[in-house]
Coordinates of N, CA and C in Angstrom, one line a residue:
Chain D
D1 N -26.7 -18.8 64.6 CA -26.6 -20.3 64.3 C -25.7 -20.8 63.4
A2 N -24.9 -22.2 63.5 CA -24.4 -22.2 62.6 C -24.9 -23.0 61.3
G3 N -26.0 -23.1 61.4 CA -26.7 -23.6 60.1 C -26.5 -25.4 60.5
V4 N -27.3 -25.6 59.2 CA -27.4 -27.7 58.8 C -25.7 -27.6 58.5
I5 N -25.0 -28.3 59.7 CA -24.0 -29.4 59.5 C -23.6 -30.6 59.0
Q6 N -23.0 -30.8 57.9 CA -23.2 -32.3 57.3 C -21.4 -32.9 57.2
S7 N -21.4 -33.8 57.6 CA -20.1 -34.5 57.6 C -19.9 -35.7 57.2
P8 N -18.7 -36.3 56.1 CA -17.9 -35.6 56.0 C -18.4 -34.3 54.7
R9 N -17.6 -33.5 54.3 CA -17.8 -32.8 53.1 C -17.7 -33.2 51.8
H10 N -16.4 -34.6 51.6 CA -16.1 -35.3 51.0 C -15.8 -36.7 51.4
E11 N -16.0 -37.6 50.4 CA -15.7 -38.7 50.6 C -15.7 -39.8 49.8
V12 N -15.0 -40.4 49.5 CA -14.2 -41.6 48.2 C -14.1 -42.8 49.1
T13 N -14.8 -43.6 48.2 CA -14.7 -45.2 48.7 C -14.8 -45.9 47.7
E14 N -14.8 -47.1 48.0 CA -14.6 -48.2 46.9 C -15.7 -49.0 47.2
M15 N -16.4 -49.4 45.6 CA -17.5 -50.4 45.7 C -17.2 -51.2 46.7
G16 N -18.7 -51.7 47.3 CA -18.6 -52.4 48.7 C -18.6 -52.0 49.6
Q17 N -17.5 -50.8 50.0 CA -17.5 -50.2 51.3 C -19.0 -49.6 52.1
E18 N -19.0 -49.9 53.3 CA -20.2 -48.9 53.9 C -19.6 -47.9 54.0
V19 N -21.0 -46.4 53.8 CA -20.7 -45.1 53.6 C -21.8 -44.3 54.7
T20 N -21.3 -44.0 55.5 CA -22.1 -43.4 56.5 C -21.9 -41.8 56.5
L21 N -23.2 -41.1 56.2 CA -23.0 -39.7 56.0 C -24.0 -39.1 57.6
R22 N -23.4 -37.8 57.8 CA -23.9 -37.6 59.1 C -24.3 -36.1 58.6
C23 N -25.4 -35.6 60.0 CA -26.3 -34.3 59.5 C -26.6 -33.8 60.6
K24 N -26.3 -32.6 61.3 CA -26.5 -32.2 62.8 C -27.3 -31.0 61.8
P25 N -29.0 -30.8 62.1 CA -29.8 -29.9 61.7 C -29.7 -28.8 62.5
I26 N -30.6 -27.7 62.1 CA -30.5 -26.5 63.1 C -31.1 -27.0 64.5
S27 N -31.1 -26.1 65.4 CA -31.5 -26.5 66.4 C -32.7 -26.1 66.7
G28 N -33.7 -26.9 67.4 CA -35.2 -25.9 67.7 C -35.8 -26.5 65.8
H29 N -35.5 -26.9 64.9 CA -36.0 -27.6 63.8 C -36.6 -28.7 63.7
D30 N -37.7 -29.1 63.4 CA -38.6 -30.2 63.8 C -38.5 -31.4 62.4
Y31 N -38.1 -30.9 61.4 CA -38.1 -31.7 60.2 C -36.8 -32.0 59.4
L32 N -36.6 -32.9 59.3 CA -35.1 -33.2 58.7 C -35.3 -34.0 57.3
F33 N -34.7 -33.4 56.3 CA -34.4 -34.0 54.9 C -33.6 -34.4 54.4
W34 N -33.1 -35.4 53.6 CA -31.9 -36.0 53.1 C -32.4 -35.5 51.6
Y35 N -31.4 -35.0 50.6 CA -31.5 -35.4 49.2 C -30.3 -36.0 48.6
R36 N -30.4 -36.0 47.1 CA -29.3 -36.3 46.5 C -29.7 -35.7 45.4
Q37 N -28.4 -35.4 44.5 CA -28.5 -34.5 43.7 C -27.2 -35.2 42.3
T38 N -27.6 -35.5 41.5 CA -26.4 -35.7 40.4 C -27.5 -35.0 38.9
M39 N -26.2 -35.0 38.2 CA -26.2 -34.3 36.9 C -27.2 -34.8 36.0
M40 N -27.8 -36.2 36.0 CA -28.8 -36.9 35.4 C -30.1 -36.5 36.1
R41 N -30.1 -36.8 37.4 CA -31.4 -36.6 38.1 C -32.0 -35.4 38.8
G42 N -31.0 -34.8 39.0 CA -31.1 -33.4 39.1 C -31.2 -33.5 40.6
L43 N -32.0 -32.5 41.6 CA -31.9 -33.0 43.3 C -33.3 -33.6 43.6
E44 N -33.2 -34.9 44.1 CA -34.3 -35.7 44.4 C -34.3 -36.1 45.9
L45 N -35.3 -36.1 46.5 CA -35.6 -36.5 48.0 C -35.5 -37.5 48.4
L46 N -34.8 -38.2 49.1 CA -34.3 -39.6 49.6 C -35.5 -39.6 50.6
I47 N -35.8 -39.2 52.1 CA -36.3 -39.6 53.1 C -36.7 -38.0 53.7
Y48 N -37.2 -38.1 54.6 CA -37.4 -36.9 55.4 C -38.2 -37.5 56.7
F49 N -38.0 -36.7 57.8 CA -38.1 -37.1 59.5 C -39.0 -36.2 60.0
N50 N -40.1 -36.2 60.7 CA -40.6 -35.2 61.8 C -40.7 -35.9 62.9
N51 N -40.2 -35.0 64.1 CA -39.7 -35.4 65.3 C -39.0 -36.4 65.3
N52 N -37.9 -36.6 64.8 CA -36.9 -38.3 64.8 C -38.1 -39.1 63.7
V53 N -39.0 -39.2 63.6 CA -39.6 -40.0 63.0 C -39.9 -39.8 61.6
P54 N -39.5 -41.2 61.0 CA -39.2 -41.3 59.3 C -41.1 -40.9 58.8
I55 N -41.2 -39.9 58.0 CA -42.4 -39.9 57.7 C -42.9 -40.3 56.2
D56 N -41.3 -40.2 55.4 CA -41.7 -40.4 53.7 C -40.6 -41.1 53.6
D57 N -39.9 -42.3 53.1 CA -39.0 -42.9 52.5 C -38.8 -43.7 51.0
S58 N -40.2 -43.0 50.7 CA -40.6 -43.3 49.2 C -39.5 -43.0 48.5
G59 N -38.7 -42.3 48.7 CA -37.3 -42.0 47.7 C -36.0 -42.5 47.9
M60 N -36.2 -43.4 48.8 CA -34.8 -44.2 49.1 C -35.1 -45.1 48.0
P61 N -33.6 -45.2 47.4 CA -33.6 -46.2 46.0 C -33.5 -47.2 46.4
E62 N -33.3 -47.8 47.4 CA -33.1 -49.3 47.5 C -32.6 -50.2 49.0
D63 N -32.7 -51.0 49.0 CA -32.5 -51.3 50.6 C -31.0 -51.3 51.5
R64 N -30.5 -50.9 50.4 CA -28.7 -50.8 50.7 C -28.9 -49.3 51.1
F65 N -30.0 -48.2 51.4 CA -29.9 -47.2 51.7 C -30.9 -47.3 53.2
S66 N -29.9 -46.5 53.8 CA -30.8 -46.5 55.4 C -30.4 -45.2 56.3
A67 N -31.5 -44.9 56.7 CA -31.5 -43.4 57.5 C -32.1 -43.4 58.7
K68 N -31.5 -42.6 59.7 CA -31.4 -42.8 61.3 C -31.5 -41.4 61.5
M69 N -32.5 -41.6 62.8 CA -32.4 -40.1 63.6 C -32.9 -40.5 65.0
P70 N -31.6 -40.6 65.5 CA -31.2 -40.6 66.7 C -32.2 -40.1 67.8
N71 N -31.9 -38.4 67.7 CA -32.3 -37.3 68.2 C -32.4 -36.4 67.3
A72 N -32.9 -35.2 68.1 CA -33.3 -34.5 67.4 C -32.2 -33.4 66.9
S73 N -31.1 -33.8 67.3 CA -29.9 -33.0 66.7 C -28.9 -33.7 66.0
F74 N -29.5 -35.0 65.4 CA -28.1 -36.1 64.7 C -28.9 -36.9 63.6
S75 N -28.8 -37.1 62.4 CA -29.3 -38.0 61.6 C -28.1 -38.5 60.5
T76 N -28.7 -39.9 60.4 CA -27.1 -40.4 59.4 C -27.9 -41.4 58.5
L77 N -27.4 -41.0 57.1 CA -27.6 -41.5 55.9 C -26.6 -42.6 55.7
K78 N -26.9 -43.9 55.5 CA -26.0 -44.7 55.2 C -26.0 -46.0 54.4
I79 N -25.1 -46.0 53.1 CA -25.2 -46.5 51.7 C -24.2 -48.0 52.5
Q80 N -24.9 -49.2 52.3 CA -24.1 -50.6 52.4 C -24.9 -51.5 51.3
P81 N -23.7 -52.6 51.1 CA -22.5 -51.5 50.3 C -23.0 -50.5 49.3
S82 N -22.1 -49.7 48.9 CA -22.1 -48.6 48.0 C -21.8 -49.2 46.6
E83 N -22.0 -48.3 45.9 CA -22.2 -48.8 44.2 C -21.6 -47.4 43.4
P84 N -20.7 -47.5 42.5 CA -20.1 -46.6 41.7 C -21.7 -45.8 41.5
R85 N -23.0 -46.1 41.3 CA -23.9 -45.3 40.8 C -24.4 -44.4 41.9
D86 N -23.8 -44.6 43.1 CA -24.1 -43.7 44.0 C -23.3 -42.5 44.1
S87 N -22.7 -42.3 43.6 CA -21.9 -41.2 43.6 C -22.7 -40.1 43.2
A88 N -22.7 -39.0 44.4 CA -23.8 -37.9 44.1 C -23.3 -37.0 45.0
V89 N -23.9 -35.6 45.2 CA -23.8 -35.2 46.6 C -25.2 -35.2 47.4
Y90 N -25.0 -35.6 48.4 CA -26.1 -35.8 49.4 C -26.1 -34.3 50.4
F91 N -27.5 -33.9 50.2 CA -27.5 -33.0 51.0 C -28.6 -33.3 52.2
C92 N -28.4 -32.5 53.5 CA -29.3 -32.9 54.3 C -29.9 -31.1 54.7
A93 N -31.4 -31.1 55.1 CA -31.9 -29.8 55.0 C -33.0 -30.1 56.4
S94 N -33.1 -28.9 56.9 CA -33.6 -29.1 57.8 C -35.3 -27.8 58.0
S95 N -36.1 -27.8 58.8 CA -37.2 -26.8 58.6 C -38.0 -26.6 60.0
P96 N -38.3 -25.4 60.4 CA -39.2 -25.6 61.8 C -40.4 -26.3 61.6
E97 N -41.3 -26.0 62.5 CA -42.5 -26.4 62.6 C -43.7 -25.7 62.1
T98 N -43.1 -24.3 62.3 CA -44.1 -23.3 62.4 C -43.0 -22.2 61.5
G99 N -43.9 -20.7 61.6 CA -42.9 -19.9 60.7 C -43.9 -19.2 59.8
S100 N -43.5 -17.6 59.5 CA -44.2 -16.7 58.9 C -43.8 -17.8 57.4
Q101 N -42.6 -17.9 56.8 CA -42.0 -18.3 55.7 C -41.8 -19.9 56.0
E102 N -42.2 -20.9 55.7 CA -42.0 -22.2 55.7 C -41.0 -22.7 54.9
T103 N -39.6 -22.5 55.2 CA -38.7 -22.6 54.1 C -37.7 -23.6 54.9
Q104 N -37.2 -24.6 53.9 CA -36.0 -25.8 54.1 C -34.3 -24.7 54.3
Y105 N -33.7 -25.2 55.4 CA -32.5 -24.7 55.1 C -31.5 -26.1 54.6
F106 N -30.7 -25.8 54.0 CA -29.6 -26.6 53.5 C -28.3 -26.6 54.0
G107 N -27.7 -27.5 54.3 CA -26.4 -27.8 54.3 C -25.8 -27.5 53.3
P108 N -24.2 -27.8 53.2 CA -23.2 -27.7 52.1 C -23.1 -28.9 51.5
G109 N -23.5 -30.0 52.0 CA -23.5 -31.1 51.3 C -22.5 -32.2 51.3
T110 N -22.4 -33.5 50.9 CA -21.6 -34.3 51.3 C -21.5 -34.8 49.7
R111 N -20.2 -34.4 49.2 CA -19.7 -35.3 47.8 C -19.5 -36.6 48.0
L112 N -20.0 -37.6 47.3 CA -19.2 -38.9 47.5 C -19.2 -39.3 45.9
L113 N -18.0 -40.0 46.1 CA -17.6 -40.6 44.9 C -17.2 -42.1 45.1
V114 N -17.9 -43.2 44.7 CA -17.7 -44.4 44.9 C -17.1 -45.2 43.8
L115 N -15.9 -45.6 43.7 CA -15.0 -45.8 42.6 C -15.2 -47.3 42.3
Chain Q
L1 N -47.9 -33.1 43.9 CA -47.8 -31.5 43.7 C -47.9 -30.9 42.5
A2 N -47.9 -29.9 42.5 CA -48.0 -29.4 40.8 C -46.5 -29.8 40.3
K3 N -47.0 -29.9 38.8 CA -45.8 -30.0 38.1 C -45.3 -28.4 37.8
T4 N -44.1 -28.0 37.5 CA -43.8 -26.8 37.0 C -42.2 -26.8 36.1
T5 N -42.8 -25.6 34.8 CA -42.0 -25.7 33.8 C -41.3 -24.2 33.7
Q6 N -40.0 -24.4 33.5 CA -39.0 -23.0 33.7 C -38.2 -23.4 32.3
P7 N -37.8 -22.1 32.1 CA -36.6 -22.1 30.8 C -35.6 -22.5 32.0
I8 N -34.7 -23.7 30.9 CA -33.6 -24.5 31.0 C -32.3 -23.4 31.7
S9 N -32.3 -22.3 30.6 CA -30.8 -21.3 30.9 C -31.2 -20.2 30.6
M10 N -31.0 -19.2 31.1 CA -30.8 -17.9 30.7 C -29.4 -16.8 30.7
D11 N -29.4 -15.6 30.2 CA -28.1 -15.1 30.1 C -28.8 -13.7 30.2
S12 N -27.8 -13.2 31.0 CA -27.9 -11.8 30.9 C -26.4 -10.7 31.3
Y13 N -26.2 -9.6 31.5 CA -25.4 -9.0 31.7 C -25.2 -7.9 33.1
E14 N -24.4 -8.1 33.8 CA -24.2 -7.2 35.3 C -25.4 -5.5 35.1
G15 N -25.7 -6.0 35.9 CA -26.7 -4.7 36.2 C -28.0 -4.7 35.5
Q16 N -28.5 -5.6 34.9 CA -29.7 -5.8 33.8 C -30.9 -6.5 35.1
E17 N -32.1 -6.3 34.8 CA -33.1 -6.9 35.4 C -33.1 -8.1 34.9
V18 N -33.2 -9.3 35.5 CA -33.5 -10.4 35.0 C -35.4 -11.0 35.7
N19 N -35.8 -11.8 34.6 CA -37.2 -11.9 35.2 C -37.3 -13.7 34.4
I20 N -37.1 -14.7 35.4 CA -37.5 -15.9 35.0 C -38.8 -16.3 35.8
T21 N -39.8 -16.5 34.4 CA -40.5 -17.0 34.4 C -41.2 -18.7 35.0
C22 N -42.1 -19.1 35.8 CA -42.3 -20.6 35.7 C -43.7 -20.7 35.5
S23 N -44.2 -21.9 34.9 CA -45.5 -22.3 34.4 C -46.1 -23.4 35.4
H24 N -47.3 -23.3 36.2 CA -47.5 -24.2 37.0 C -49.3 -24.1 37.0
N25 N -49.4 -24.7 35.6 CA -51.2 -24.9 35.2 C -52.0 -25.3 36.1
N26 N -51.1 -26.5 36.7 CA -51.9 -27.2 37.8 C -52.3 -27.2 39.4
I27 N -52.0 -25.6 39.8 CA -51.5 -25.2 40.9 C -52.3 -25.2 41.8
A28 N -52.7 -26.2 42.8 CA -54.1 -26.3 43.5 C -54.4 -25.0 44.9
T29 N -55.6 -24.7 44.9 CA -55.9 -23.7 45.9 C -55.1 -23.7 47.0
N30 N -54.5 -24.3 47.6 CA -53.7 -24.1 49.0 C -52.3 -24.1 48.6
D31 N -51.7 -24.2 47.4 CA -50.4 -24.3 47.0 C -49.9 -22.8 47.0
Y32 N -48.5 -22.9 47.6 CA -47.7 -22.1 47.9 C -46.6 -22.0 46.4
I33 N -46.1 -20.7 46.4 CA -45.1 -20.7 45.3 C -43.7 -20.4 46.3
T34 N -42.7 -21.3 46.1 CA -41.2 -21.1 46.3 C -40.4 -20.9 45.5
W35 N -39.2 -20.0 45.5 CA -38.2 -20.0 44.5 C -36.8 -20.3 45.4
Y36 N -36.3 -21.1 44.9 CA -35.2 -21.5 45.4 C -33.6 -21.0 44.5
Q37 N -33.0 -21.0 45.3 CA -31.2 -20.5 44.4 C -30.1 -21.3 45.0
Q38 N -29.6 -21.7 43.7 CA -28.2 -22.6 44.4 C -27.3 -22.2 43.4
F39 N -26.3 -22.0 44.2 CA -24.6 -21.7 43.7 C -24.0 -22.9 43.5
P40 N -23.2 -22.9 42.8 CA -22.2 -24.2 42.6 C -21.5 -24.8 43.7
S41 N -21.6 -26.2 44.1 CA -20.6 -26.7 45.5 C -21.9 -25.9 46.6
Q42 N -22.7 -25.9 46.8 CA -24.0 -25.6 47.7 C -24.9 -26.2 47.8
G43 N -25.6 -26.4 48.8 CA -27.3 -26.2 48.6 C -28.1 -25.2 48.4
P44 N -29.4 -25.9 48.3 CA -30.3 -24.8 47.7 C -30.5 -23.8 48.9
R45 N -30.7 -22.6 48.4 CA -31.1 -21.2 49.3 C -32.3 -21.1 49.0
F46 N -33.2 -20.8 50.3 CA -34.6 -19.7 49.9 C -34.5 -18.5 49.3
I47 N -35.3 -18.2 48.3 CA -35.2 -16.7 48.0 C -36.3 -16.0 48.7
I48 N -37.5 -16.8 48.0 CA -38.8 -15.7 48.1 C -40.1 -16.6 48.2
Q49 N -41.2 -16.5 49.1 CA -42.3 -17.5 48.9 C -43.5 -16.5 48.6
G50 N -44.3 -17.1 47.9 CA -45.6 -16.2 47.9 C -46.9 -17.1 47.6
Y51 N -48.2 -16.2 47.6 CA -49.2 -17.1 47.2 C -49.9 -16.2 46.3
K52 N -50.1 -15.0 46.4 CA -50.7 -14.5 45.1 C -50.1 -13.0 45.1
T53 N -50.5 -12.0 44.2 CA -49.9 -11.0 43.8 C -48.3 -10.7 43.6
K54 N -48.0 -9.9 44.7 CA -46.7 -10.0 44.5 C -46.0 -9.4 46.4
V55 N -44.7 -10.1 45.9 CA -44.3 -10.0 47.0 C -42.8 -10.0 46.9
T56 N -42.4 -8.7 48.0 CA -41.1 -8.5 47.6 C -39.8 -8.3 48.5
N57 N -38.6 -8.8 49.0 CA -37.7 -9.0 50.0 C -36.7 -8.4 49.5
E58 N -35.4 -8.3 50.3 CA -34.0 -7.6 50.0 C -33.7 -8.0 48.9
V59 N -34.0 -9.6 48.1 CA -33.4 -10.1 47.2 C -33.7 -9.9 46.1
A60 N -35.5 -10.3 46.0 CA -36.1 -10.5 45.2 C -37.4 -9.9 44.8
S61 N -38.3 -9.8 43.6 CA -39.6 -9.7 43.8 C -40.2 -11.3 43.1
L62 N -41.3 -11.0 43.8 CA -42.3 -12.3 43.2 C -43.2 -11.9 42.5
F63 N -43.7 -11.9 40.9 CA -45.1 -11.8 40.6 C -45.9 -12.8 40.5
I64 N -47.2 -12.9 40.8 CA -48.0 -14.0 40.8 C -49.7 -13.4 39.9
P65 N -49.9 -13.7 38.9 CA -50.9 -13.0 38.2 C -52.3 -13.8 39.1
A66 N -53.4 -13.3 38.7 CA -54.6 -13.9 39.3 C -55.2 -14.8 39.3
D67 N -55.0 -15.6 38.3 CA -55.0 -17.4 38.1 C -54.1 -18.0 38.6
R68 N -52.8 -17.6 38.9 CA -51.9 -18.3 39.7 C -50.9 -19.6 38.9
K69 N -51.4 -19.5 37.8 CA -50.8 -20.2 36.5 C -49.4 -20.3 36.1
S70 N -49.0 -19.0 36.7 CA -47.6 -19.1 36.6 C -46.9 -18.1 37.1
S71 N -45.6 -17.9 37.7 CA -45.0 -16.6 38.6 C -44.2 -16.5 38.1
T72 N -43.3 -15.0 38.5 CA -42.4 -14.5 37.9 C -41.2 -14.0 38.8
L73 N -40.2 -14.5 38.7 CA -38.9 -14.3 40.0 C -38.6 -13.0 39.3
S74 N -38.3 -12.1 39.8 CA -37.8 -10.7 39.1 C -36.3 -10.5 40.2
L75 N -35.3 -10.1 39.8 CA -33.9 -10.3 40.3 C -33.5 -8.8 39.4
P76 N -33.4 -7.7 40.5 CA -33.1 -6.5 40.2 C -31.7 -6.5 40.0
R77 N -31.2 -5.6 38.6 CA -29.6 -5.3 38.7 C -28.8 -6.5 39.3
V78 N -28.6 -7.4 38.4 CA -27.9 -8.9 38.9 C -26.5 -8.2 38.8
S79 N -25.8 -9.0 39.4 CA -24.2 -9.0 39.3 C -23.7 -10.1 38.8
L80 N -22.5 -10.5 39.0 CA -21.7 -12.2 38.7 C -22.3 -12.9 39.6
S81 N -22.7 -12.6 41.3 CA -22.6 -13.1 41.9 C -24.1 -13.9 42.3
D82 N -24.5 -13.3 41.3 CA -26.5 -14.1 40.8 C -26.4 -15.4 40.0
T83 N -25.0 -15.8 39.6 CA -25.1 -16.6 38.6 C -25.1 -17.8 39.3
A84 N -26.2 -18.5 39.0 CA -26.9 -19.6 40.0 C -28.1 -20.3 38.9
V85 N -28.4 -21.7 39.8 CA -29.3 -22.0 39.3 C -30.6 -21.7 40.2
Y86 N -31.7 -21.3 39.7 CA -33.0 -21.0 40.3 C -34.3 -22.1 40.3
Y87 N -34.7 -22.4 41.2 CA -35.4 -23.5 40.9 C -37.2 -22.7 41.6
C88 N -38.0 -23.4 41.0 CA -39.7 -22.8 41.0 C -40.2 -24.1 41.4
L89 N -41.0 -23.8 42.8 CA -41.7 -25.0 43.5 C -42.6 -24.7 43.8
V90 N -43.7 -25.4 43.7 CA -45.1 -25.4 43.9 C -45.5 -26.3 44.9
G91 N -46.3 -26.0 46.1 CA -46.9 -27.4 46.7 C -47.3 -26.5 48.2
K92 N -48.2 -27.1 48.6 CA -48.4 -26.8 50.3 C -47.7 -26.2 51.1
R93 N -47.5 -25.1 52.0 CA -46.6 -24.8 52.6 C -45.3 -25.8 52.6
P94 N -44.8 -25.3 51.6 CA -43.6 -26.3 51.0 C -42.3 -26.7 52.2
G95 N -42.0 -25.8 53.1 CA -41.4 -26.0 54.2 C -41.3 -27.2 55.3
R96 N -42.7 -27.9 55.3 CA -43.4 -28.3 56.3 C -42.9 -29.9 55.5
R97 N -42.9 -29.8 54.1 CA -43.2 -31.2 53.5 C -42.2 -31.2 52.8
A98 N -41.7 -32.3 52.2 CA -40.6 -32.5 51.0 C -40.8 -31.9 49.4
L99 N -40.1 -31.0 48.9 CA -40.1 -30.4 48.1 C -39.7 -31.1 47.0
T100 N -40.2 -30.6 45.9 CA -39.8 -31.5 44.6 C -38.9 -30.7 43.6
F101 N -37.8 -30.6 43.5 CA -37.1 -29.5 42.4 C -37.1 -30.4 41.0
G102 N -37.3 -29.4 40.1 CA -37.5 -29.6 38.9 C -36.1 -29.5 38.3
S103 N -35.5 -29.0 37.2 CA -34.5 -28.9 36.4 C -33.8 -27.8 36.6
G104 N -34.6 -26.5 37.0 CA -34.4 -25.7 37.4 C -33.9 -24.2 35.9
T105 N -33.3 -23.1 36.3 CA -33.2 -22.5 35.3 C -31.7 -21.8 35.6
R106 N -31.1 -22.1 34.9 CA -29.2 -21.7 34.9 C -29.1 -20.6 34.6
L107 N -29.2 -19.4 35.2 CA -28.7 -17.8 35.0 C -27.0 -17.7 35.1
Q108 N -26.7 -17.1 34.1 CA -25.4 -17.0 33.8 C -25.5 -15.9 33.6
V109 N -24.9 -14.6 34.5 CA -24.4 -13.2 34.5 C -23.2 -13.0 33.9
Q110 N -22.9 -12.4 32.7 CA -22.1 -12.0 31.9 C -21.4 -10.4 32.6
P111 N -20.3 -10.2 32.3 CA -19.7 -8.8 32.9 C -20.4 -7.7 31.8

């Protein structure tokens, strides 16, 4: 399995622009998570889905952030409009419904820089 | 989720055993203890998970005392490639739910 796939790996944009981050979870995994990591705040959960349905979006910073999961193999995290303080590494992770060790598998992350 | 406390950083030398202790005084009865490892420019990676006593896999060992208020991740004979940030997490079957990462322990292995 290729693991969790994220694109793009790097994104540089200007303040006010729309940014869309993409994630392909591991096939068969029922849970998908979006995290954000910064030096100041560490690794924090933004939102997670179960069977394509958003379960907890309390970590989404504000209305500028939105996430969708139209099917089991694809999710997007959109920021519109982007601001410099959104600069961070965004990780997507997926997890199976069952398993002897219920671990989350993280993607390589998208490094976002908003100028 | 139970709050965890772990050292901010640790230094070691190649070939040494490294023990990282995590405190979780408010752990609940059905909470599991999970450790993740994160290398620079990569996402966290699952290392080990346990509920009580001792768990060992090919990467590490996890020691959990009877009161479960703390746990110790043991890395045998570390190498330079073990330089990373190690996170201790506590929660109910963490894989199914959101993970709450603390600040982690930054391990620096010297030659």
